[in-house]
Amino acid sequence: MTSSTILLLRPDRVEARHLDRLALVYVRQSTLRQVHQHQESTRLQYGLRERAVALGWPRERVVVIDEDQGKSAASAEGRPGFQRLVADVGLDRVGVVVGLDMSRLARSCKDWYHLLEVCALFGTLIADLDGLYDPSQYDDRLLLGLKGTMSEAELHTLRQRLLTGQRAKAKRGELVSRVPMGYARRPSGEVILDPDERARHVVSMMFETFERSGTIHGVMRHLVENDIRLPVRAYCGPDKGELQWSRPNNASVNNLLHNPIYAGAYVWGRRPTDPRRKRAGRPSTGRRTADQSKWMVCIQDRLPAYITWQQYQANQAKIKSNRLDQRGTPRQGPSLLAGLVRCGKCGRRMLTSYSGRQNILRYSCLMEAMHHLGEPCQSLCGTDLDRMVEELV
């Protein structure tokens, strides 16, 4: 490439202080499917290294950041590549950030404007296929801000289209992803009772046992005492769709008794996401079961059933009364290490309990007994342990 060509591609705003630092090329596709199927876009983004070289950066000072392949730009959370980019800019190591367009860097105005602030503060340029921008200049900052706003609006529009189609399908009772134990799906998508007779019998027996005992613990005790395994069909991997028999646990029994599908009802929106409880990278942690009156869709007699809707309602009332009547373990007390002690045998968190009139403190590992009705792991005097920790501190 001749010197005249380089001068043509190097605007006056590229100064020596910029060329003394790195040129970062940011590469990203939103999903792994796009990474594999949209190869042309991937090649175009990696080709931006030549754009940085044409602007004057030595090839050895051009760094490609592609750790965020297959990750959405809706948020900076869970994107180590973008976080690394912002950190390098903040450490005054970067002269220019090169991307295919603004939507590759961020589709959230919060993240986008944060990047602009840092770039403006440290004199870092931003380049895409349309041009070269200096965030410290008002006109360039205004244009970059408009591009970021349009990128976020585009993502909102796409999401709304998907959600609208999803809601329409749910209102018809056709939006079914995974089915619980005791059910199966045909290739056509139709939900049917599990074709395995033994699996159907186990599910029916669990509801009958709850009718007799009236508690989830009673169902668990019956399963453990009679060495009954739960029928679960693998939903992924090489054994997808195969029936497997797993050890019973409290969570599985609890989900079975709470799920309205066993009463033949199609329900959607039963567990909405609460953004206040959602943790980074794990949206499912923010899900909480809503009251029946707040379910978005509830169509009775839509699916094959194990119990009637009246039995389901009676079961929920019985479970609720059990939960309200139980006293549980006091959450207040002199314990120094409540919630911090883990069992040295199984590694699970130990529970804090008090007994007697003097509130004698003990730390006990009861998870095996609570979830699988097994033997308690171990317990120890909490007062002695607290005193030892106090001395160490």
PDB file of C-alpha atoms in Angstrom, residues 176 178-186 190-196 199-200 203-204 207 231-234 241-243 256 259-266 302-308:
ATOM      1  CA  VAL A 176     -44.822 -26.145  25.004  1.00  0.00           C
ATOM      2  CA  ARG A 178     -40.420 -29.242  28.051  1.00  0.00           C
ATOM      3  CA  VAL A 179     -42.901 -31.541  29.735  1.00  0.00           C
ATOM      4  CA  PRO A 180     -42.529 -32.940  33.282  1.00  0.00           C
ATOM      5  CA  MET A 181     -42.169 -36.588  34.243  1.00  0.00           C
ATOM      6  CA  GLY A 182     -45.155 -38.699  33.383  1.00  0.00           C
ATOM      7  CA  TYR A 183     -45.559 -36.957  30.023  1.00  0.00           C
ATOM      8  CA  ALA A 184     -43.948 -37.177  26.587  1.00  0.00           C
ATOM      9  CA  ARG A 185     -44.104 -35.275  23.321  1.00  0.00           C
ATOM     10  CA  ARG A 186     -44.696 -36.714  19.907  1.00  0.00           C
ATOM     11  CA  GLU A 190     -48.581 -33.142  20.786  1.00  0.00           C
ATOM     12  CA  VAL A 191     -48.302 -33.724  24.558  1.00  0.00           C
ATOM     13  CA  ILE A 192     -49.324 -37.229  25.661  1.00  0.00           C
ATOM     14  CA  LEU A 193     -49.110 -39.358  28.783  1.00  0.00           C
ATOM     15  CA  ASP A 194     -45.845 -41.244  29.046  1.00  0.00           C
ATOM     16  CA  PRO A 195     -46.110 -44.398  26.914  1.00  0.00           C
ATOM     17  CA  ASP A 196     -44.310 -46.380  29.623  1.00  0.00           C
ATOM     18  CA  ALA A 199     -43.842 -44.426  34.613  1.00  0.00           C
ATOM     19  CA  ARG A 200     -47.556 -43.575  34.570  1.00  0.00           C
ATOM     20  CA  VAL A 203     -46.873 -40.660  38.955  1.00  0.00           C
ATOM     21  CA  SER A 204     -50.419 -41.791  39.807  1.00  0.00           C
ATOM     22  CA  PHE A 207     -50.806 -38.379  43.934  1.00  0.00           C
ATOM     23  CA  PRO A 231     -39.250 -41.665  35.761  1.00  0.00           C
ATOM     24  CA  VAL A 232     -37.378 -38.860  33.999  1.00  0.00           C
ATOM     25  CA  ARG A 233     -36.831 -38.535  30.263  1.00  0.00           C
ATOM     26  CA  ALA A 234     -33.538 -36.962  29.175  1.00  0.00           C
ATOM     27  CA  GLY A 241     -35.930 -38.832  24.961  1.00  0.00           C
ATOM     28  CA  GLU A 242     -34.816 -42.002  26.762  1.00  0.00           C
ATOM     29  CA  LEU A 243     -36.551 -42.930  30.022  1.00  0.00           C
ATOM     30  CA  LEU A 256     -45.035 -32.546  40.661  1.00  0.00           C
ATOM     31  CA  ASN A 259     -47.585 -28.289  38.435  1.00  0.00           C
ATOM     32  CA  PRO A 260     -51.107 -27.717  36.990  1.00  0.00           C
ATOM     33  CA  ILE A 261     -50.334 -29.787  33.893  1.00  0.00           C
ATOM     34  CA  TYR A 262     -51.168 -32.929  35.918  1.00  0.00           C
ATOM     35  CA  ALA A 263     -54.721 -31.581  36.196  1.00  0.00           C
ATOM     36  CA  GLY A 264     -54.909 -31.246  32.408  1.00  0.00           C
ATOM     37  CA  ALA A 265     -54.465 -27.451  32.411  1.00  0.00           C
ATOM     38  CA  TYR A 266     -52.262 -25.572  29.994  1.00  0.00           C
ATOM     39  CA  ARG A 302     -56.359 -28.818  27.352  1.00  0.00           C
ATOM     40  CA  LEU A 303     -53.924 -31.692  28.097  1.00  0.00           C
ATOM     41  CA  PRO A 304     -54.228 -35.309  29.306  1.00  0.00           C
ATOM     42  CA  ALA A 305     -54.565 -35.381  33.092  1.00  0.00           C
ATOM     43  CA  TYR A 306     -53.675 -37.563  36.081  1.00  0.00           C
ATOM     44  CA  ILE A 307     -56.017 -35.754  38.507  1.00  0.00           C
ATOM     45  CA  THR A 308     -59.002 -33.441  38.230  1.00  0.00           C
TER      46      THR A 308
END
